[in-house]
């Protein structure tokens, strides 16, 4: 603690010095500090009053004056230690130095006949206040020994003769009066402390009563909640012994309460159900939370399913841990879950069937039913996508259309089944001859179309000639020989899809007009 002994510093620090120090969070330390603070200042004031009265009465000896001044300085030092938090040191210092001071002051005045000897009574009282019973016992013994020493010294002639007859000076009256005042003040301080303690005790009693009332209300509320539960509630130990049992419905009881309390689960439950409960209790012990299990009971109204929920009961002795268990009838829940599961399975089956139908419909929507290859509508979507990619990345894209020559005469001469067979065989021939990335589709009737990504006009012409020769050389059943006319065109930059189709169709018409069984390229 930093002290400022300047004039302004002393004036600013005077209020804090006169106030008792407070130690936050330590009430006992604050109380002890308050006692030492009061006793220290009382000793300083008492000593100063005695010194002033003795000087005015001209009865003060130089040695006594020196001892009194030293006492004031030492007490001030103890108060400084108190401010620095050394409460125990200040307590011991005040008591020990007080005994030494009183003994020396009494000896300097010539013996125990002097009224200052009565201060020993005040000192014993201080020792009791600061150190309770042990302070009173040790203080009484120490004061008795000090008085005995003074008597021996007086009888041996070791003490000086008093300069006045004791009890005849104004200073004696002042000394007694100050002693009575400070003893009364200390008693008042003790009484005030007792009153504060009683007030605090009354407050604590009221708070305890309020807490008990709140606890009782909470217990009543909890009891009301428990009474409203539709579940079986019981308390069980780790080994499965029932200690408390409550059931809202007698028809759900595995046995009456008097036959269950104090019994083991194995005594009234089927062995499998009891073992499930014991395993759930052990699981709750291991995870420190709660556990659940289910079991079935054969009751008067038939098979009933129950769910057991176990949780550790707080506040139990570790050697006798208890568990609170709720047993809930879940028979209806089981039935509903079974109905829901059945409905879920039926819905899943229907969903799978619907997915299969949707897949089939999607396939039908994009394929030709006779040949199994893409139809015209889906081919147009693919061609438009590829055309957009060509225009973005400036790659090559070609298309060819071929038509079976004199296909109507085949239908007329051999019948439509033979014509369908020819279309299927041609589809298989062309599919095996084109590249993996090429797209084959039926354009309509006896017309087919092939889309060739990453393919320019020279490559398209080669593939067209290959397909023409492959079809012409293939021996078809019944018909034997079939030929085809082909038209091909490469997509131009920024060309519209319809314009491209028109150019390919014009090339096909040119191939058919110039004798058939040939390939013509678009301009």
Short mmCIF file of C-alpha atoms in Angstrom, two decimals:
data_model
loop_
_atom_site.label_atom_id
_atom_site.label_comp_id
_atom_site.label_asym_id
_atom_site.label_seq_id
_atom_site.Cartn_x
_atom_site.Cartn_y
_atom_site.Cartn_z
CA UNK A 1 0.00 0.00 0.00
CA UNK A 2 1.52 3.30 -1.06
CA UNK A 3 1.27 6.06 1.56
CA UNK A 4 1.38 9.82 0.88
CA UNK A 5 2.47 11.84 3.90
CA UNK A 6 1.91 15.24 2.25
CA UNK A 7 -0.75 17.56 3.66
CA UNK A 8 -3.16 16.94 0.79
CA UNK A 9 -2.34 13.23 0.80
CA UNK A 10 -3.20 12.86 4.51
CA UNK A 11 -6.48 14.77 4.10
CA UNK A 12 -7.50 12.66 1.10
CA UNK A 13 -6.60 9.38 2.83
CA UNK A 14 -8.17 10.26 6.22
CA UNK A 15 -11.73 8.95 5.38
CA UNK A 16 -10.36 5.64 4.12
CA UNK A 17 -8.10 5.32 7.18
CA UNK A 18 -11.02 5.90 9.54
CA UNK A 19 -13.16 3.30 7.69
CA UNK A 20 -12.70 -0.39 8.40
CA UNK A 21 -11.04 -2.30 5.53
CA UNK A 22 -13.24 -4.67 3.51
CA UNK A 23 -12.04 -7.89 1.84
CA UNK A 24 -14.37 -8.89 -1.00
CA UNK A 25 -15.55 -12.51 -0.83
CA UNK A 26 -14.20 -13.14 2.68
CA UNK A 27 -16.68 -12.12 5.37
CA UNK A 28 -14.69 -13.62 8.26
CA UNK A 29 -11.52 -11.77 7.23
CA UNK A 30 -13.52 -8.55 7.01
CA UNK A 31 -14.98 -9.12 10.48
CA UNK A 32 -11.55 -9.76 12.03
CA UNK A 33 -10.14 -6.72 10.26
CA UNK A 34 -13.00 -4.61 11.65
CA UNK A 35 -12.21 -5.73 15.21
CA UNK A 36 -8.49 -5.01 14.84
CA UNK A 37 -9.28 -1.65 13.23
CA UNK A 38 -11.57 -0.64 16.10
CA UNK A 39 -9.16 -1.86 18.82
CA UNK A 40 -6.13 -0.23 17.20
CA UNK A 41 -7.77 3.16 16.88
CA UNK A 42 -9.22 2.82 20.41
CA UNK A 43 -5.73 2.15 21.83
CA UNK A 44 -4.27 5.14 19.98
CA UNK A 45 -7.06 7.47 21.14
CA UNK A 46 -6.92 6.09 24.70
CA UNK A 47 -3.14 6.54 24.90
CA UNK A 48 -3.34 10.07 23.51
CA UNK A 49 -6.08 11.03 26.03
CA UNK A 50 -4.03 9.65 28.94
CA UNK A 51 -0.88 11.45 27.72
CA UNK A 52 -2.67 14.79 27.35
CA UNK A 53 -4.36 14.51 30.78
CA UNK A 54 -1.08 13.52 32.47
CA UNK A 55 0.85 16.38 30.87
CA UNK A 56 -1.82 18.87 31.91
CA UNK A 57 -1.84 17.41 35.45
CA UNK A 58 1.97 17.45 35.59
CA UNK A 59 2.03 13.78 36.68
CA UNK A 60 3.56 12.24 33.54
CA UNK A 61 6.98 10.63 33.94
CA UNK A 62 9.40 10.92 30.98
CA UNK A 63 9.64 7.11 30.69
CA UNK A 64 5.86 6.75 30.66
CA UNK A 65 5.54 9.51 28.05
CA UNK A 66 8.11 7.72 25.86
CA UNK A 67 6.29 4.40 26.22
CA UNK A 68 2.93 5.99 25.35
CA UNK A 69 4.37 7.65 22.23
CA UNK A 70 5.96 4.37 21.17
CA UNK A 71 2.62 2.63 21.68
CA UNK A 72 0.87 5.08 19.36
CA UNK A 73 3.52 4.58 16.65
CA UNK A 74 3.42 0.77 16.89
CA UNK A 75 -0.38 0.70 16.77
CA UNK A 76 -0.27 2.92 13.70
CA UNK A 77 2.13 0.43 12.08
CA UNK A 78 -0.29 -2.41 12.86
CA UNK A 79 -3.08 -0.46 11.16
CA UNK A 80 -0.86 -0.05 8.09
CA UNK A 81 -0.27 -3.84 8.05
CA UNK A 82 -4.03 -4.28 8.30
CA UNK A 83 -4.53 -2.09 5.23
CA UNK A 84 -2.01 -4.22 3.36
CA UNK A 85 -4.06 -7.35 4.02
CA UNK A 86 -1.91 -8.83 6.82
CA UNK A 87 -4.84 -9.28 9.20
CA UNK A 88 -3.36 -12.14 11.26
CA UNK A 89 -0.11 -10.20 11.80
CA UNK A 90 -2.09 -7.14 12.94
CA UNK A 91 -4.17 -9.25 15.37
CA UNK A 92 -1.14 -10.88 16.97
CA UNK A 93 0.76 -7.59 17.06
CA UNK A 94 -2.03 -5.67 18.77
CA UNK A 95 -2.45 -8.31 21.49
CA UNK A 96 1.25 -9.02 22.15
CA UNK A 97 2.35 -5.43 22.04
CA UNK A 98 -0.65 -4.43 24.18
CA UNK A 99 0.49 -6.77 26.95
CA UNK A 100 4.05 -5.48 26.75
CA UNK A 101 2.89 -1.86 26.66
CA UNK A 102 0.51 -2.18 29.65
CA UNK A 103 3.15 -4.01 31.68
CA UNK A 104 5.86 -1.43 30.94
CA UNK A 105 3.52 1.52 31.50
CA UNK A 106 2.37 0.11 34.84
CA UNK A 107 5.97 -0.61 35.90
CA UNK A 108 7.10 2.92 34.95
CA UNK A 109 4.42 4.38 37.20
CA UNK A 110 5.62 2.41 40.22
CA UNK A 111 3.26 -0.57 40.59
CA UNK A 112 -0.15 -2.08 40.18
CA UNK A 113 -1.76 0.45 42.53
CA UNK A 114 -1.78 2.86 39.61
CA UNK A 115 -5.12 2.97 37.77
CA UNK A 116 -3.37 1.92 34.54
CA UNK A 117 -3.19 -1.57 36.01
CA UNK A 118 -6.93 -1.85 35.38
CA UNK A 119 -6.18 -1.75 31.67
CA UNK A 120 -5.21 -5.42 32.00
CA UNK A 121 -8.95 -6.14 32.21
CA UNK A 122 -9.48 -4.30 28.91
CA UNK A 123 -6.59 -6.19 27.38
CA UNK A 124 -8.04 -9.61 28.38
CA UNK A 125 -11.34 -8.51 26.83
CA UNK A 126 -9.53 -7.59 23.58
CA UNK A 127 -7.76 -10.96 23.51
CA UNK A 128 -11.11 -12.72 23.88
CA UNK A 129 -12.71 -10.67 21.12
CA UNK A 130 -9.87 -11.32 18.66
CA UNK A 131 -9.10 -14.98 19.48
CA UNK A 132 -12.30 -16.27 21.13
CA UNK A 133 -11.93 -18.83 23.92
CA UNK A 134 -8.21 -19.44 23.48
CA UNK A 135 -7.65 -15.66 23.61
CA UNK A 136 -9.55 -15.40 26.92
CA UNK A 137 -7.65 -18.34 28.48
CA UNK A 138 -4.20 -17.29 27.32
CA UNK A 139 -4.98 -13.60 27.97
CA UNK A 140 -6.07 -14.34 31.54
CA UNK A 141 -2.94 -16.40 32.19
CA UNK A 142 -0.64 -13.76 30.62
CA UNK A 143 -2.29 -10.87 32.52
CA UNK A 144 -2.11 -12.84 35.77
CA UNK A 145 1.60 -13.53 35.27
CA UNK A 146 2.21 -9.87 34.39
CA UNK A 147 0.43 -8.72 37.59
CA UNK A 148 2.38 -11.29 39.60
CA UNK A 149 5.63 -10.03 38.11
CA UNK A 150 4.73 -6.45 38.97
CA UNK A 151 3.88 -7.43 42.57
CA UNK A 152 7.18 -9.27 42.98
CA UNK A 153 9.09 -6.34 41.48
CA UNK A 154 7.25 -3.89 43.74
CA UNK A 155 7.95 -5.91 46.89
CA UNK A 156 11.61 -6.31 45.89
CA UNK A 157 11.98 -2.57 45.47
CA UNK A 158 12.80 -2.77 41.81
CA UNK A 159 10.11 -0.30 40.77
CA UNK A 160 10.40 3.48 41.16
CA UNK A 161 8.35 5.32 43.76
CA UNK A 162 5.30 7.03 42.20
CA UNK A 163 5.61 10.82 42.15
CA UNK A 164 2.06 11.13 43.48
CA UNK A 165 -0.43 9.22 45.59
CA UNK A 166 -2.55 7.02 43.27
CA UNK A 167 -6.16 8.01 43.00
CA UNK A 168 -5.62 11.68 43.89
CA UNK A 169 -4.96 13.33 40.52
CA UNK A 170 -7.21 14.46 37.68
CA UNK A 171 -5.25 12.16 35.33
CA UNK A 172 -6.43 9.17 37.38
CA UNK A 173 -10.03 10.24 36.83
CA UNK A 174 -9.41 10.77 33.11
CA UNK A 175 -7.70 7.36 32.86
CA UNK A 176 -10.56 5.54 34.57
CA UNK A 177 -13.15 7.44 32.53
CA UNK A 178 -11.35 6.64 29.22
CA UNK A 179 -10.98 3.01 30.29
CA UNK A 180 -14.70 2.78 31.06
CA UNK A 181 -15.60 4.48 27.77
CA UNK A 182 -13.46 2.25 25.60
CA UNK A 183 -14.53 -0.88 27.47
CA UNK A 184 -18.14 0.17 26.96
CA UNK A 185 -17.41 0.96 23.31
CA UNK A 186 -15.88 -2.48 22.78
CA UNK A 187 -18.90 -4.07 24.46
CA UNK A 188 -21.21 -2.01 22.21
CA UNK A 189 -19.23 -3.13 19.18
CA UNK A 190 -19.58 -6.74 20.28
CA UNK A 191 -23.31 -6.28 20.84
CA UNK A 192 -23.68 -4.70 17.40
CA UNK A 193 -21.84 -7.64 15.87
CA UNK A 194 -24.14 -9.99 17.74
CA UNK A 195 -27.20 -8.08 16.48
CA UNK A 196 -25.89 -8.20 12.91
CA UNK A 197 -25.29 -11.92 13.28
CA UNK A 198 -28.80 -12.41 14.62
CA UNK A 199 -30.25 -10.32 11.79
CA UNK A 200 -28.25 -12.34 9.28
CA UNK A 201 -29.45 -15.55 10.94
CA UNK A 202 -33.06 -14.37 10.76
CA UNK A 203 -32.59 -13.50 7.09
CA UNK A 204 -31.07 -16.90 6.43
CA UNK A 205 -33.97 -18.55 8.29
CA UNK A 206 -36.47 -16.63 6.16
CA UNK A 207 -34.55 -17.50 3.00
CA UNK A 208 -34.44 -21.14 4.09
CA UNK A 209 -38.17 -21.07 4.79
CA UNK A 210 -38.80 -19.48 1.40
CA UNK A 211 -36.56 -22.06 -0.26
CA UNK A 212 -38.40 -24.84 1.55
CA UNK A 213 -41.73 -23.35 0.44
CA UNK A 214 -40.47 -23.15 -3.15
CA UNK A 215 -39.17 -26.70 -2.90
CA UNK A 216 -42.51 -27.87 -1.53
CA UNK A 217 -44.35 -26.11 -4.37
CA UNK A 218 -41.98 -27.66 -6.90
CA UNK A 219 -42.49 -31.08 -5.32
CA UNK A 220 -46.25 -30.64 -5.42
CA UNK A 221 -46.04 -29.59 -9.06
CA UNK A 222 -43.81 -32.55 -9.85
CA UNK A 223 -46.19 -34.85 -8.00
CA UNK A 224 -49.08 -33.46 -10.03
CA UNK A 225 -47.16 -34.11 -13.24
CA UNK A 226 -46.32 -37.63 -12.09
CA UNK A 227 -49.94 -38.30 -11.15
CA UNK A 228 -50.98 -37.16 -14.63
CA UNK A 229 -48.58 -39.51 -16.40
CA UNK A 230 -50.23 -42.47 -18.13
CA UNK A 231 -47.11 -44.54 -17.49
CA UNK A 232 -45.91 -46.96 -14.86
CA UNK A 233 -43.27 -45.31 -12.68
CA UNK A 234 -40.92 -47.15 -10.38
CA UNK A 235 -37.55 -46.86 -8.69
CA UNK A 236 -35.11 -49.71 -9.04
CA UNK A 237 -31.57 -50.46 -7.87
CA UNK A 238 -28.70 -51.71 -9.98
CA UNK A 239 -29.43 -55.34 -9.13
CA UNK A 240 -33.09 -55.00 -10.16
CA UNK A 241 -34.81 -54.59 -6.77
CA UNK A 242 -37.96 -52.43 -6.82
CA UNK A 243 -38.01 -49.69 -4.13
CA UNK A 244 -41.00 -47.63 -5.28
CA UNK A 245 -43.87 -48.35 -7.64
CA UNK A 246 -46.83 -46.41 -9.06
CA UNK A 247 -49.29 -47.41 -11.73
CA UNK A 248 -52.14 -45.23 -13.12
CA UNK A 249 -54.10 -48.28 -14.27
CA UNK A 250 -54.53 -51.53 -12.42
CA UNK A 251 -55.05 -53.45 -15.66
CA UNK A 252 -51.49 -52.61 -16.74
CA UNK A 253 -49.91 -53.99 -13.56
CA UNK A 254 -47.81 -57.09 -13.89
CA UNK A 255 -48.52 -57.59 -10.17
CA UNK A 256 -50.08 -55.51 -7.34
CA UNK A 257 -47.74 -52.99 -5.61
CA UNK A 258 -47.54 -55.00 -2.37
CA UNK A 259 -46.26 -57.95 -4.37
CA UNK A 260 -43.60 -55.89 -6.18
CA UNK A 261 -41.98 -53.58 -3.60
CA UNK A 262 -38.73 -55.05 -2.34
CA UNK A 263 -38.81 -57.78 -4.99
CA UNK A 264 -36.47 -58.37 -7.89
CA UNK A 265 -37.60 -57.89 -11.49
CA UNK A 266 -37.03 -61.59 -12.09
CA UNK A 267 -39.63 -62.38 -9.39
CA UNK A 268 -42.64 -61.05 -11.34
CA UNK A 269 -41.52 -60.47 -14.95
CA UNK A 270 -40.77 -63.09 -17.62
CA UNK A 271 -37.08 -63.88 -17.60
CA UNK A 272 -36.44 -62.37 -21.03
CA UNK A 273 -38.22 -59.12 -20.11
CA UNK A 274 -36.40 -58.89 -16.75
CA UNK A 275 -33.03 -59.48 -18.42
CA UNK A 276 -33.76 -56.73 -20.94
CA UNK A 277 -34.46 -54.35 -18.04
CA UNK A 278 -31.22 -55.30 -16.21
CA UNK A 279 -29.21 -54.78 -19.42
CA UNK A 280 -30.82 -51.34 -19.88
CA UNK A 281 -29.91 -50.38 -16.28
CA UNK A 282 -26.29 -51.37 -16.87
CA UNK A 283 -26.22 -49.39 -20.11
CA UNK A 284 -27.52 -46.32 -18.26
CA UNK A 285 -24.73 -46.84 -15.70
CA UNK A 286 -22.05 -47.03 -18.39
CA UNK A 287 -23.13 -44.04 -20.51
CA UNK A 288 -24.11 -41.91 -17.52
CA UNK A 289 -27.33 -40.81 -19.24
CA UNK A 290 -30.34 -43.00 -19.97
CA UNK A 291 -31.23 -46.13 -21.88
CA UNK A 292 -34.31 -47.77 -23.34
CA UNK A 293 -35.57 -51.25 -24.05
CA UNK A 294 -38.86 -52.89 -25.02
CA UNK A 295 -40.56 -56.09 -23.92
CA UNK A 296 -43.94 -57.87 -24.24
CA UNK A 297 -46.25 -59.03 -21.46
CA UNK A 298 -49.16 -61.43 -21.62
CA UNK A 299 -51.93 -59.68 -19.66
CA UNK A 300 -55.65 -60.32 -19.24
CA UNK A 301 -56.50 -58.22 -22.31
CA UNK A 302 -53.89 -59.92 -24.45
CA UNK A 303 -50.29 -59.21 -25.44
CA UNK A 304 -49.13 -55.73 -24.52
CA UNK A 305 -45.86 -54.09 -25.53
CA UNK A 306 -43.99 -51.82 -23.12
CA UNK A 307 -41.02 -49.46 -23.46
CA UNK A 308 -38.72 -49.04 -20.44
CA UNK A 309 -36.71 -45.82 -20.03
CA UNK A 310 -34.04 -45.82 -17.29
CA UNK A 311 -32.15 -42.81 -15.92
CA UNK A 312 -29.90 -42.49 -12.86
CA UNK A 313 -31.58 -40.87 -9.86
CA UNK A 314 -29.48 -37.85 -8.74
CA UNK A 315 -28.24 -37.48 -5.18
CA UNK A 316 -27.93 -41.21 -4.45
CA UNK A 317 -25.09 -42.88 -2.60
CA UNK A 318 -22.56 -44.39 -4.99
CA UNK A 319 -22.89 -47.69 -3.13
CA UNK A 320 -26.68 -47.71 -3.57
CA UNK A 321 -27.37 -46.01 -6.88
CA UNK A 322 -31.06 -45.93 -7.79
CA UNK A 323 -32.68 -45.57 -11.20
CA UNK A 324 -36.00 -44.01 -12.16
CA UNK A 325 -37.87 -46.05 -14.73
CA UNK A 326 -40.86 -45.17 -16.89
CA UNK A 327 -42.75 -48.10 -18.36
CA UNK A 328 -44.91 -46.93 -21.25
CA UNK A 329 -47.55 -49.00 -23.02
CA UNK A 330 -46.58 -48.85 -26.70
CA UNK A 331 -48.97 -51.53 -27.98
CA UNK A 332 -50.99 -49.04 -30.01
CA UNK A 333 -47.78 -47.41 -31.20
CA UNK A 334 -46.50 -50.81 -32.33
CA UNK A 335 -49.75 -51.44 -34.21
CA UNK A 336 -49.64 -48.05 -35.91
CA UNK A 337 -45.98 -48.51 -36.79
CA UNK A 338 -46.83 -51.87 -38.35
CA UNK A 339 -49.64 -50.26 -40.38
CA UNK A 340 -47.31 -47.44 -41.41
CA UNK A 341 -44.59 -49.91 -42.39
CA UNK A 342 -47.04 -51.88 -44.49
CA UNK A 343 -48.27 -48.68 -46.12
CA UNK A 344 -44.67 -47.63 -46.69
CA UNK A 345 -43.84 -50.96 -48.32
CA UNK A 346 -46.89 -50.72 -50.57
CA UNK A 347 -46.04 -47.13 -51.48
CA UNK A 348 -42.45 -48.16 -52.24
CA UNK A 349 -43.68 -50.99 -54.48
CA UNK A 350 -46.03 -48.60 -56.25
CA UNK A 351 -43.23 -46.07 -56.63
CA UNK A 352 -40.93 -48.66 -58.17
CA UNK A 353 -43.68 -49.75 -60.55
CA UNK A 354 -44.34 -46.11 -61.47
CA UNK A 355 -40.63 -45.54 -62.06
CA UNK A 356 -40.53 -48.59 -64.30
CA UNK A 357 -43.55 -47.32 -66.24
CA UNK A 358 -42.02 -43.85 -66.52
CA UNK A 359 -38.78 -45.34 -67.80
CA UNK A 360 -40.70 -47.36 -70.34
CA UNK A 361 -42.71 -44.32 -71.39
CA UNK A 362 -39.54 -42.27 -71.67
CA UNK A 363 -38.02 -44.97 -73.85
CA UNK A 364 -41.13 -45.15 -76.00
CA UNK A 365 -41.12 -41.39 -76.39
CA UNK A 366 -37.61 -41.31 -77.92
CA UNK A 367 -37.36 -44.62 -79.79
CA UNK A 368 -38.86 -46.13 -82.91
CA UNK A 369 -41.03 -49.10 -81.89
CA UNK A 370 -40.07 -51.23 -84.91
CA UNK A 371 -36.31 -50.81 -85.12
CA UNK A 372 -35.51 -49.75 -81.51
CA UNK A 373 -33.37 -46.81 -82.60
CA UNK A 374 -34.10 -43.11 -81.91
CA UNK A 375 -37.17 -41.59 -83.50
CA UNK A 376 -37.31 -38.38 -85.51
CA UNK A 377 -38.35 -36.11 -82.60
CA UNK A 378 -35.50 -37.17 -80.33
CA UNK A 379 -33.00 -37.02 -83.18
CA UNK A 380 -33.96 -33.39 -83.84
CA UNK A 381 -33.19 -32.53 -80.18
CA UNK A 382 -29.80 -34.22 -80.39
CA UNK A 383 -29.00 -32.53 -83.71
CA UNK A 384 -29.92 -29.11 -82.32
CA UNK A 385 -27.67 -29.64 -79.28
CA UNK A 386 -24.75 -30.72 -81.44
CA UNK A 387 -25.32 -27.78 -83.83
CA UNK A 388 -25.13 -25.34 -80.89
CA UNK A 389 -21.85 -26.96 -79.76
CA UNK A 390 -20.46 -26.62 -83.31
CA UNK A 391 -21.34 -22.95 -83.47
CA UNK A 392 -19.74 -22.33 -80.05
CA UNK A 393 -16.51 -24.29 -80.50
CA UNK A 394 -16.26 -24.12 -84.33
CA UNK A 395 -15.95 -27.88 -84.81
CA UNK A 396 -17.26 -29.98 -87.72
CA UNK A 397 -20.62 -31.76 -87.83
CA UNK A 398 -22.15 -33.71 -90.74
CA UNK A 399 -25.43 -35.50 -91.41
CA UNK A 400 -26.62 -37.99 -94.03
CA UNK A 401 -30.08 -39.24 -94.92
CA UNK A 402 -30.68 -42.46 -96.82
CA UNK A 403 -33.82 -43.88 -98.36
CA UNK A 404 -34.46 -47.53 -99.34
CA UNK A 405 -34.99 -47.71 -103.09
CA UNK A 406 -38.37 -49.06 -104.32
CA UNK A 407 -39.45 -49.95 -100.78
CA UNK A 408 -43.13 -49.68 -101.75
CA UNK A 409 -42.74 -52.47 -104.28
CA UNK A 410 -41.21 -54.65 -101.56
CA UNK A 411 -44.31 -54.16 -99.39
CA UNK A 412 -46.59 -54.72 -102.37
CA UNK A 413 -44.82 -57.85 -103.64
CA UNK A 414 -43.70 -59.51 -100.40
CA UNK A 415 -46.02 -58.02 -97.79
CA UNK A 416 -45.51 -55.57 -94.94
CA UNK A 417 -43.92 -58.12 -92.54
CA UNK A 418 -41.14 -58.66 -95.09
CA UNK A 419 -40.78 -54.90 -95.45
CA UNK A 420 -40.51 -54.55 -91.66
CA UNK A 421 -37.87 -57.29 -91.62
CA UNK A 422 -35.86 -55.38 -94.25
CA UNK A 423 -36.01 -52.21 -92.13
CA UNK A 424 -34.76 -54.09 -89.06
CA UNK A 425 -31.88 -55.73 -90.96
CA UNK A 426 -30.79 -52.40 -92.44
CA UNK A 427 -30.87 -50.84 -88.93
CA UNK A 428 -28.58 -53.61 -87.66
CA UNK A 429 -26.19 -53.26 -90.63
CA UNK A 430 -25.85 -49.48 -90.29
CA UNK A 431 -25.55 -49.58 -86.48
CA UNK A 432 -22.59 -51.94 -86.76
CA UNK A 433 -20.89 -49.83 -89.43
CA UNK A 434 -21.05 -46.29 -87.98
CA UNK A 435 -18.74 -44.88 -85.30
CA UNK A 436 -19.51 -45.14 -81.59
CA UNK A 437 -20.28 -41.42 -81.27
CA UNK A 438 -22.53 -41.30 -84.35
CA UNK A 439 -26.31 -41.19 -83.90
CA UNK A 440 -28.68 -43.33 -86.04
CA UNK A 441 -32.44 -42.61 -86.13
CA UNK A 442 -35.47 -43.51 -88.20
CA UNK A 443 -36.55 -40.38 -90.03
CA UNK A 444 -39.86 -41.82 -91.19
CA UNK A 445 -41.11 -44.70 -93.33
CA UNK A 446 -38.10 -46.14 -95.18
CA UNK A 447 -35.87 -43.08 -94.49
CA UNK A 448 -33.02 -43.11 -91.94
CA UNK A 449 -30.69 -40.36 -90.74
CA UNK A 450 -27.17 -40.46 -89.30
CA UNK A 451 -25.59 -37.59 -87.28
CA UNK A 452 -21.78 -37.54 -87.32
CA UNK A 453 -20.07 -35.22 -84.73
CA UNK A 454 -16.46 -34.21 -85.36
CA UNK A 455 -16.86 -35.20 -89.00
CA UNK A 456 -16.33 -33.05 -92.11
CA UNK A 457 -17.66 -33.56 -95.61
CA UNK A 458 -14.86 -35.88 -96.84
CA UNK A 459 -15.36 -38.27 -93.92
CA UNK A 460 -19.14 -38.04 -94.34
CA UNK A 461 -18.86 -38.95 -98.02
CA UNK A 462 -16.68 -41.97 -97.17
CA UNK A 463 -19.17 -43.23 -94.58
CA UNK A 464 -22.08 -42.70 -96.99
CA UNK A 465 -20.33 -44.74 -99.73
CA UNK A 466 -19.52 -47.43 -97.17
CA UNK A 467 -23.11 -47.70 -96.07
CA UNK A 468 -24.43 -47.72 -99.65
CA UNK A 469 -22.10 -50.55 -100.63
CA UNK A 470 -22.83 -52.48 -97.39
CA UNK A 471 -26.58 -52.39 -98.00
CA UNK A 472 -26.27 -53.28 -101.70
CA UNK A 473 -24.02 -56.28 -100.97
CA UNK A 474 -26.10 -57.69 -98.11
CA UNK A 475 -28.25 -60.75 -99.00
CA UNK A 476 -31.68 -60.05 -97.53
CA UNK A 477 -34.00 -62.98 -96.90
CA UNK A 478 -36.79 -63.29 -99.49
CA UNK A 479 -36.00 -59.95 -101.16
CA UNK A 480 -32.33 -60.83 -101.63
CA UNK A 481 -31.09 -57.46 -102.98
CA UNK A 482 -31.89 -54.01 -101.60
CA UNK A 483 -30.27 -50.69 -102.49
CA UNK A 484 -30.39 -47.23 -100.90
CA UNK A 485 -29.91 -43.63 -102.04
CA UNK A 486 -27.97 -41.28 -99.72
CA UNK A 487 -27.63 -37.49 -99.34
CA UNK A 488 -25.03 -35.83 -97.07
CA UNK A 489 -24.22 -32.28 -95.92
CA UNK A 490 -21.88 -30.62 -93.40
CA UNK A 491 -23.40 -28.02 -91.07
CA UNK A 492 -22.29 -24.51 -91.92
CA UNK A 493 -21.32 -21.92 -89.29
CA UNK A 494 -24.38 -20.12 -87.91
CA UNK A 495 -26.69 -22.26 -90.11
CA UNK A 496 -30.21 -22.85 -88.79
CA UNK A 497 -31.27 -26.42 -88.14
CA UNK A 498 -34.14 -26.39 -90.64
CA UNK A 499 -31.90 -24.95 -93.34
CA UNK A 500 -29.39 -27.73 -92.76
CA UNK A 501 -32.08 -30.42 -92.90
CA UNK A 502 -33.36 -28.90 -96.15
CA UNK A 503 -29.92 -29.09 -97.78
CA UNK A 504 -29.50 -32.75 -96.80
CA UNK A 505 -32.98 -33.56 -98.11
CA UNK A 506 -32.19 -31.85 -101.42
CA UNK A 507 -29.03 -33.99 -101.73
CA UNK A 508 -31.09 -37.14 -101.09
CA UNK A 509 -33.60 -36.12 -103.76
CA UNK A 510 -30.74 -35.58 -106.18
CA UNK A 511 -29.44 -39.11 -105.49
CA UNK A 512 -32.86 -40.61 -106.15
CA UNK A 513 -33.43 -38.48 -109.27
CA UNK A 514 -30.10 -39.46 -110.79
CA UNK A 515 -30.75 -43.21 -110.81
CA UNK A 516 -30.77 -44.29 -107.12
CA UNK A 517 -28.18 -46.48 -105.34
CA UNK A 518 -25.79 -43.58 -105.13
CA UNK A 519 -24.50 -40.79 -102.83
CA UNK A 520 -25.01 -37.08 -103.48
CA UNK A 521 -23.48 -34.26 -101.47
CA UNK A 522 -25.18 -30.98 -100.69
CA UNK A 523 -23.73 -27.67 -101.86
#
